[in-house]
Coordinates of C-alpha atoms in Angstrom, one line a residue:
Chain A
X275 CA 48.0 99.4 86.9
X276 CA 51.7 99.6 87.5
X277 CA 51.2 98.3 91.1
X278 CA 49.4 95.3 89.7
X279 CA 52.4 94.7 87.4
X280 CA 54.8 95.0 90.4
X281 CA 52.8 92.6 92.5
X282 CA 52.5 90.0 89.8
X283 CA 56.3 90.2 89.3
X284 CA 56.7 89.8 93.1
X285 CA 54.5 86.7 92.9
X286 CA 56.5 85.4 90.0
X287 CA 59.7 85.8 92.1
X288 CA 58.1 84.0 95.0
X289 CA 56.9 81.2 92.8
X290 CA 60.3 80.9 91.3
X291 CA 61.9 80.7 94.8
X292 CA 59.5 77.9 95.7
X293 CA 60.5 75.6 92.9
X294 CA 64.3 76.3 93.0
X295 CA 66.3 73.5 94.5
X296 CA 69.9 73.6 93.4
X297 CA 72.6 76.2 93.8
X298 CA 72.0 77.0 90.1
X299 CA 68.3 77.7 90.8
X300 CA 69.4 79.9 93.7
X301 CA 71.7 82.0 91.5
X302 CA 68.8 82.2 89.1
X303 CA 66.4 83.3 91.8
X304 CA 68.9 86.0 92.9
X305 CA 69.0 87.2 89.3
X306 CA 65.2 87.2 89.2
X307 CA 65.1 89.3 92.3
X308 CA 67.6 91.7 90.8
X309 CA 65.4 92.0 87.7
X310 CA 62.4 92.8 90.0
X311 CA 64.5 95.5 91.7
X312 CA 65.3 97.1 88.3
X313 CA 61.7 96.9 87.2
X314 CA 60.3 98.7 90.3
X315 CA 63.1 101.3 90.2
X316 CA 61.2 103.8 88.1
X317 CA 60.8 107.4 89.4
X318 CA 57.5 107.7 87.5
X319 CA 56.0 104.8 89.5
X320 CA 57.9 105.3 92.8
X321 CA 55.4 106.4 95.5
X322 CA 58.4 107.9 97.4
X323 CA 58.0 110.9 95.1
X324 CA 54.6 111.6 96.8
X325 CA 56.6 112.1 100.0
X326 CA 58.9 114.5 98.1
X327 CA 55.9 116.6 97.1
X328 CA 54.5 116.6 100.7
X329 CA 57.9 117.5 102.0
X330 CA 58.2 120.4 99.7
X331 CA 54.8 121.8 101.0
X332 CA 55.9 121.2 104.6
X333 CA 59.2 123.0 104.0
X334 CA 57.5 126.3 103.1
X335 CA 54.6 126.0 105.5
X336 CA 54.6 128.6 108.4
X337 CA 54.3 126.8 111.7
X338 CA 55.1 127.1 115.4
X339 CA 54.9 129.9 117.9
X340 CA 56.9 132.1 115.5
X341 CA 54.7 131.2 112.6
X342 CA 57.5 130.9 110.1
X343 CA 58.5 128.3 107.6
X344 CA 61.7 126.2 107.6
X345 CA 63.0 128.1 104.6
X346 CA 65.6 129.9 106.7
X347 CA 66.9 126.6 108.2
X348 CA 70.6 126.2 107.7
X349 CA 71.4 122.6 106.7
X350 CA 75.1 123.2 106.6
X351 CA 75.5 125.2 103.3
X352 CA 73.8 128.4 104.4
X353 CA 70.2 129.4 105.4
X354 CA 67.7 127.8 103.1
X355 CA 70.3 126.3 100.8
X356 CA 69.0 122.8 99.8
X357 CA 71.0 121.7 96.8
X358 CA 73.8 119.3 97.9
X359 CA 73.1 119.8 101.6
X360 CA 72.1 116.1 102.2
X361 CA 75.3 114.8 100.5
X362 CA 77.3 116.5 103.3
X363 CA 75.3 115.3 106.3
X364 CA 75.8 114.4 109.1
X365 CA 78.1 117.4 110.0
X366 CA 79.0 119.7 112.8
X367 CA 76.8 122.7 113.4
X368 CA 78.4 125.5 115.4
X369 CA 75.0 127.1 116.5
X370 CA 74.1 123.8 118.2
X371 CA 77.7 122.8 119.0
X372 CA 76.8 119.3 117.8
X373 CA 77.2 116.9 114.9
X374 CA 73.7 116.3 113.5
X375 CA 72.1 114.2 110.8
X376 CA 69.3 115.7 108.7
X377 CA 66.6 114.6 111.1
X378 CA 68.3 116.0 114.2
X379 CA 68.9 119.2 112.3
X380 CA 65.3 119.5 111.2
X381 CA 64.1 119.0 114.8
X382 CA 66.6 121.7 115.9
X383 CA 65.2 124.2 113.2
X384 CA 61.6 123.4 114.2
X385 CA 62.4 124.1 117.8
X386 CA 64.7 127.1 117.4
X387 CA 63.5 128.7 114.2
X388 CA 59.8 128.0 114.2
X389 CA 59.2 127.6 118.0
X390 CA 57.4 124.4 117.2
X391 CA 56.7 121.8 119.9
X392 CA 58.2 118.7 118.3
X393 CA 56.6 116.2 120.6
X394 CA 53.9 115.3 118.0
X395 CA 56.5 115.4 115.1
X396 CA 58.6 112.9 117.0
X397 CA 55.6 110.7 117.9
X398 CA 55.0 110.5 114.1
X399 CA 58.7 109.9 113.2
X400 CA 57.9 106.7 111.4
X401 CA 54.7 106.7 109.3
X402 CA 52.1 104.0 109.6
X403 CA 48.6 103.3 108.2
X404 CA 46.7 106.6 108.3
X405 CA 49.6 108.3 110.1
X406 CA 51.8 110.5 107.9
X407 CA 55.3 111.5 109.0
X408 CA 56.6 115.0 108.6
X409 CA 60.1 113.8 109.0
X410 CA 59.9 111.2 106.3
X411 CA 58.4 113.7 103.9
X412 CA 60.9 116.4 104.7
X413 CA 63.9 114.0 104.4
X414 CA 62.6 112.7 101.0
X415 CA 62.2 116.3 99.7
X416 CA 65.6 117.5 101.0
X417 CA 67.6 114.4 100.1
X418 CA 66.2 114.5 96.6
X419 CA 67.8 117.9 96.1
X420 CA 71.2 116.1 96.3
X421 CA 70.5 113.7 93.4
X422 CA 73.4 113.1 91.1
X423 CA 75.8 114.4 93.7
X424 CA 78.4 112.4 95.6
X425 CA 78.4 111.6 99.3
X426 CA 81.0 113.8 100.8
X427 CA 80.7 114.4 104.6
X428 CA 83.2 116.6 106.3
X429 CA 85.4 115.1 109.0
X430 CA 87.6 118.2 109.7
X431 CA 86.1 119.3 113.0
X432 CA 87.2 117.4 116.2
X433 CA 83.5 116.5 117.0
X434 CA 83.1 115.0 113.5
X435 CA 86.3 113.0 114.0
X436 CA 84.9 111.8 117.4
X437 CA 81.7 110.8 115.8
X438 CA 83.5 108.8 113.1
X439 CA 85.7 107.0 115.7
X440 CA 82.7 106.2 118.0
X441 CA 80.7 105.1 115.0
X442 CA 83.3 102.6 114.0
X443 CA 83.5 101.2 117.6
X444 CA 79.7 100.9 117.7
X445 CA 79.8 99.1 114.3
X446 CA 81.9 96.3 115.9
X447 CA 80.3 96.4 119.4
X448 CA 78.6 93.0 120.1
X449 CA 75.6 92.6 122.4
X450 CA 72.0 91.5 122.9
X451 CA 71.0 87.9 123.6
X452 CA 72.6 86.8 120.2
X453 CA 75.9 88.7 120.6
X454 CA 75.2 90.5 117.3
X455 CA 76.9 93.7 116.1
X456 CA 76.5 95.5 112.8
X457 CA 79.7 93.7 111.7
X458 CA 78.2 90.2 112.3
X459 CA 76.2 90.7 109.0
X460 CA 78.0 93.5 107.3
X461 CA 81.8 92.9 107.4
X462 CA 82.2 90.4 104.5
X463 CA 81.6 90.2 100.8
X464 CA 78.7 88.4 99.1
X465 CA 77.0 87.1 102.2
X466 CA 73.2 86.7 102.6
X467 CA 70.6 86.3 105.4
X468 CA 68.1 83.8 103.9
X469 CA 68.0 85.3 100.3
X470 CA 68.7 88.9 101.3
X471 CA 72.1 90.1 100.2
X472 CA 74.2 91.9 102.8
X473 CA 76.3 94.9 101.9
X474 CA 79.8 95.0 103.4
X475 CA 80.4 98.2 105.3
X476 CA 83.6 97.2 107.0
X477 CA 85.6 98.9 104.2
X478 CA 85.0 101.8 101.8
X479 CA 83.7 100.7 98.4
X480 CA 80.8 100.0 96.1
X481 CA 78.5 98.0 98.4
X482 CA 78.5 100.9 100.9
X483 CA 78.2 103.5 98.1
X484 CA 75.3 101.8 96.5
X485 CA 73.5 101.3 99.7
X486 CA 73.9 104.7 101.2
X487 CA 73.4 106.3 97.8
X488 CA 69.9 104.8 97.9
X489 CA 68.6 106.1 101.3
X490 CA 66.0 107.4 101.9
X491 CA 64.0 104.8 100.1
X492 CA 60.4 103.8 99.5
X493 CA 60.0 100.3 101.1
X494 CA 57.4 98.3 99.0
X495 CA 57.1 95.8 101.9
X496 CA 56.2 98.5 104.3
X497 CA 54.3 100.8 101.9
X498 CA 56.2 103.8 103.3
X499 CA 59.1 106.1 102.6
X500 CA 61.9 105.2 105.1
X501 CA 64.9 107.2 106.3
X502 CA 68.3 105.9 107.7
X503 CA 67.0 106.6 111.2
X504 CA 64.3 103.9 110.5
X505 CA 66.7 101.6 108.8
X506 CA 69.1 101.6 111.9
X507 CA 66.1 101.3 114.3
X508 CA 65.1 98.2 112.4
X509 CA 68.7 96.9 112.3
X510 CA 68.9 97.2 116.1
X511 CA 65.5 95.4 116.4
X512 CA 66.9 92.5 114.3
X513 CA 70.1 92.6 116.3
X514 CA 68.0 91.9 119.4
X515 CA 69.2 95.2 120.9
X516 CA 67.0 97.6 123.0
X517 CA 64.9 100.3 121.2
X518 CA 67.3 103.1 120.1
X519 CA 66.2 106.7 120.9
X520 CA 65.2 108.6 117.7
X521 CA 67.7 111.2 116.6
X522 CA 70.3 110.3 119.3
X523 CA 74.1 110.3 119.2
X524 CA 74.9 106.6 118.6
X525 CA 72.6 106.5 115.6
X526 CA 74.3 109.6 114.2
X527 CA 77.7 108.2 114.9
X528 CA 76.9 105.1 113.0
X529 CA 75.5 107.1 110.1
X530 CA 78.7 109.2 110.0
X531 CA 80.7 105.9 109.8
X532 CA 78.5 104.5 107.1
X533 CA 78.5 107.7 105.1
X534 CA 82.3 107.8 105.3
X535 CA 82.5 104.2 104.0
X536 CA 80.2 105.4 101.2
X537 CA 82.3 108.4 100.2
X538 CA 81.9 109.4 96.6
X539 CA 78.8 107.2 96.2
X540 CA 76.2 108.9 94.0
X541 CA 72.9 109.8 95.5
X542 CA 69.7 108.8 93.7
X543 CA 66.8 109.2 96.1
X544 CA 64.2 108.4 97.1
X545 CA 65.0 105.0 95.7
X546 CA 62.6 102.1 95.8
X547 CA 63.4 98.8 97.5
X548 CA 61.6 95.7 98.5
Chain B
X224 CA 93.8 63.1 116.9
X225 CA 90.6 62.8 115.0
X226 CA 89.0 65.4 117.2
X227 CA 91.8 67.9 116.8
X228 CA 91.6 67.5 113.0
X229 CA 87.9 68.2 113.2
X230 CA 88.5 71.2 115.3
X231 CA 91.1 72.5 112.9
X232 CA 88.6 72.1 110.1
X233 CA 86.0 74.0 112.1
X234 CA 88.4 76.8 112.7
X235 CA 89.3 76.9 109.0
X236 CA 85.7 77.2 108.0
X237 CA 84.9 79.7 110.7
X238 CA 88.0 81.7 109.9
X239 CA 86.9 82.2 106.4
X240 CA 83.8 84.1 107.5
X241 CA 86.0 86.8 109.1
X242 CA 87.4 89.8 107.4
X243 CA 90.8 89.5 105.8
X244 CA 92.4 91.6 108.5
X245 CA 95.5 89.9 109.6
X246 CA 97.2 92.3 112.0
X247 CA 96.1 91.0 115.3
X248 CA 96.4 94.1 117.3
X249 CA 93.7 95.9 119.3
X250 CA 92.2 98.4 117.0
X251 CA 92.8 102.0 118.0
X252 CA 89.5 102.7 119.8
X253 CA 88.0 105.8 121.4
X254 CA 87.9 106.1 125.2
X255 CA 85.4 103.5 126.5
X256 CA 83.8 106.2 128.7
X257 CA 83.1 108.2 125.6
X258 CA 81.5 105.3 123.9
X259 CA 79.4 104.6 127.0
X260 CA 78.1 108.2 126.8
X261 CA 76.9 107.6 123.3
X262 CA 75.4 104.3 124.3
X263 CA 73.5 106.0 127.2
X264 CA 72.1 108.7 124.9
X265 CA 70.7 106.1 122.5
X266 CA 69.7 103.2 124.8
X267 CA 69.6 104.8 128.2
X268 CA 65.8 104.8 128.3
X269 CA 65.5 101.1 127.8
X270 CA 64.5 98.8 130.7
X271 CA 67.5 97.9 132.9
X272 CA 67.4 94.2 131.9
X273 CA 67.5 95.2 128.2
X274 CA 70.5 97.5 128.9
X275 CA 72.3 94.7 130.7
X276 CA 72.1 92.7 127.5
X277 CA 74.3 95.2 125.7
X278 CA 76.9 95.4 128.5
X279 CA 79.8 93.3 127.0
X280 CA 81.2 90.4 129.2
X281 CA 84.9 89.7 129.3
X282 CA 84.7 87.6 126.1
X283 CA 82.8 90.2 124.1
X284 CA 85.1 93.0 125.4
X285 CA 88.1 91.1 123.8
X286 CA 86.1 90.4 120.6
X287 CA 85.1 94.1 120.3
X288 CA 88.6 95.4 120.9
X289 CA 90.1 93.2 118.2
X290 CA 87.1 93.4 115.8
X291 CA 86.7 89.6 116.4
X292 CA 90.2 88.9 115.1
X293 CA 91.8 88.0 118.5
X294 CA 95.5 86.9 118.9
X295 CA 95.9 83.3 119.7
X296 CA 96.7 83.7 123.4
X297 CA 93.5 85.7 123.8
X298 CA 91.6 83.1 121.8
X299 CA 92.8 80.3 124.1
X300 CA 91.6 82.3 127.1
X301 CA 88.2 82.8 125.6
X302 CA 87.7 79.2 124.6
X303 CA 88.7 78.0 128.1
X304 CA 86.4 80.5 129.7
X305 CA 83.5 79.7 127.5
X306 CA 84.0 75.9 127.7
X307 CA 83.6 76.2 131.4
X308 CA 80.2 77.7 130.9
X309 CA 78.7 74.8 128.9
X310 CA 76.2 72.8 130.8
X311 CA 75.8 69.3 129.5
X312 CA 72.5 67.4 129.9
X313 CA 72.3 65.6 133.2
X314 CA 70.9 62.5 131.5
X315 CA 73.9 62.4 129.2
X316 CA 71.7 62.3 126.1
X317 CA 72.4 64.8 123.4
X318 CA 69.8 63.8 120.8
X319 CA 66.2 65.1 121.0
X320 CA 63.5 65.0 118.4
X321 CA 64.7 66.0 114.9
X322 CA 61.1 67.0 113.8
X323 CA 61.0 69.6 116.6
X324 CA 64.6 70.6 115.7
X325 CA 63.5 71.3 112.1
X326 CA 60.9 73.7 113.4
X327 CA 63.3 75.5 115.7
X328 CA 65.8 75.8 112.9
X329 CA 63.2 77.5 110.8
X330 CA 61.9 79.8 113.6
X331 CA 63.3 83.3 113.7
X332 CA 61.1 84.7 116.4
X333 CA 62.2 85.9 119.8
X334 CA 64.5 88.4 121.4
X335 CA 63.4 91.4 119.3
X336 CA 61.8 94.5 121.0
X337 CA 58.9 93.9 118.6
X338 CA 58.3 90.4 120.0
X339 CA 55.7 89.8 122.8
X340 CA 57.7 89.2 126.0
X341 CA 56.6 85.6 126.3
X342 CA 57.7 84.6 122.8
X343 CA 59.6 81.3 122.6
X344 CA 62.8 81.9 120.7
X345 CA 63.8 79.9 117.7
X346 CA 67.3 79.2 116.5
X347 CA 66.8 80.9 113.2
X348 CA 69.5 78.6 111.8
X349 CA 68.4 79.1 108.1
X350 CA 69.2 82.8 108.4
X351 CA 72.9 81.8 108.1
X352 CA 73.2 78.1 107.2
X353 CA 72.1 75.8 104.4
X354 CA 70.5 72.8 106.1
X355 CA 68.0 70.4 104.4
X356 CA 68.3 70.3 100.6
X357 CA 64.8 71.3 99.8
X358 CA 65.0 74.6 101.6
X359 CA 66.3 77.1 99.0
X360 CA 66.0 80.2 101.1
X361 CA 69.0 79.9 103.3
X362 CA 71.7 82.4 104.3
X363 CA 75.5 82.1 103.8
X364 CA 77.0 83.7 106.9
X365 CA 77.8 80.3 108.2
X366 CA 78.9 77.1 106.5
X367 CA 76.5 74.7 104.9
X368 CA 75.3 72.0 107.3
X369 CA 73.7 69.7 104.7
X370 CA 74.6 66.1 105.4
X371 CA 76.1 67.2 108.7
X372 CA 75.6 63.9 110.6
X373 CA 76.2 61.6 107.6
X374 CA 79.5 63.4 106.8
X375 CA 80.5 62.8 110.4
X376 CA 79.4 59.1 110.3
X377 CA 77.0 59.9 113.2
X378 CA 80.0 59.7 115.5
X379 CA 79.0 60.2 119.2
X380 CA 82.0 62.4 119.8
X381 CA 80.8 64.7 117.0
X382 CA 77.3 64.7 118.5
X383 CA 78.7 66.0 121.7
X384 CA 80.8 68.6 119.8
X385 CA 77.7 69.8 118.0
X386 CA 75.9 70.2 121.3
X387 CA 78.8 72.2 122.6
X388 CA 78.9 74.4 119.5
X389 CA 75.2 75.2 119.7
X390 CA 75.2 75.7 123.4
X391 CA 78.2 78.0 123.3
X392 CA 79.8 78.7 119.9
X393 CA 82.8 80.4 121.5
X394 CA 83.7 77.3 123.5
X395 CA 84.7 76.0 120.1
X396 CA 85.9 79.1 118.3
X397 CA 86.8 82.4 120.0
X398 CA 84.7 85.3 118.7
X399 CA 82.6 83.1 116.5
X400 CA 79.8 85.1 114.8
X401 CA 77.3 82.5 116.0
X402 CA 75.1 83.3 119.0
X403 CA 75.9 81.5 122.3
X404 CA 72.4 80.0 122.4
X405 CA 72.7 78.1 125.7
X406 CA 74.8 80.5 127.7
X407 CA 72.6 83.5 126.7
X408 CA 69.4 81.4 127.5
X409 CA 68.0 81.9 124.0
X410 CA 67.4 78.2 123.6
X411 CA 66.6 75.6 126.3
X412 CA 68.5 72.4 126.8
X413 CA 65.6 70.5 125.2
X414 CA 65.6 72.8 122.1
X415 CA 69.4 72.4 121.7
X416 CA 69.0 68.6 121.9
X417 CA 66.3 68.8 119.2
X418 CA 68.6 70.8 116.9
X419 CA 71.4 68.3 117.5
X420 CA 68.9 65.6 116.5
X421 CA 68.0 67.6 113.4
X422 CA 71.7 67.6 112.5
X423 CA 72.5 63.9 113.4
X424 CA 69.4 61.8 113.2
X425 CA 69.7 59.4 110.1
X426 CA 66.0 60.1 109.4
X427 CA 66.5 63.9 109.4
X428 CA 66.1 65.5 106.0
X429 CA 69.6 67.1 106.6
X430 CA 71.1 63.7 106.1
X431 CA 69.0 62.7 103.1

């Protein structure tokens, strides 16, 4: 029922776009899109919360050669402590001697705590029709436990500082057949690609806070819960760069940079976006 | 004189896309070898020709180091270097078919790892520019190009400038955000001629 309402609203937005001609009409269509966003942003009708429930079950399910759950996994605040952990990720983990985002950390816990062969988990890193993703579900569940909290990643450790510096350099690094970097689209205020607004990540502030405070998100257009790993994978696709390796260092470095720009932004996840 | 005025206007417009940073000093950057290690860990499994695409040339190295806000001496070097890379049509004609150009401007396919390898790339101009009036779904990363030819009185010199800009944006403005469509072989000579016709043909909806 609600889905029908959402789709007729989407159709209304499209119809509205089609008849708009002047700059005025364009402002109006942007407002209409904003109204659509507010309308779908309802936890009671957000399918992302199904992923949260699936993630909760996965978190406590005994798996791997050691047949234990993930409940002893340390996400940075102590073994099994979930509340607020996501707001402080990525961060340095001494046991792995590495800065990790949530997905890298979960893979590490699966391998080291559960003795789980993660090949299949990685193959299903992004869900598709008829193919659930453990990672998307776990991220939805864990990130949700930081709701209402402020993004506050640590940059005290030398390796965290290195990640931040490299992340900034990567943000401005141009390449691919179109010479695009992240900064090509995300270093100015109030710009758009077609009708899609582009948050400015070149400086700390509200656009970065609101964006990063809304990931992971349920993408209506993809019918799936998506994580920042997927968002950056898709950015590199659109940037005409090669396929980035899942859970690899450049992705985490960029995430550190983006989270830093989004410092003090409030988390409300999973959100729901077009 | 007229040309330098036009160039100045172009620079002004383009300059306003950039960040407000005014200190034209190279940004304190991590050791390039360190950045390369990160790049390898993330893109190292891609086919060699794909990895070659993200290896910055001299021009991009300078743009990266200054976050695109290069000092004027560096900018002059870039423009001279990139201008030398522009290949003008052997037949001396810059105008193709505007109807084809309209399609190319609206086509955002090509160059993505999700595209089939034989995909013909479009220019995807509407992603960043307003062009013909009736298209309301246009981006704002670049300036509006509505009435482009009419505003320039269909001047042949301007037609050549537009070909140069589309072929190699950095031959006109150092570290422009715009792709170097001809240099990077995203668009063919014929496609660029068609786009220039879309901008300049009096019959093109851009000028209506």
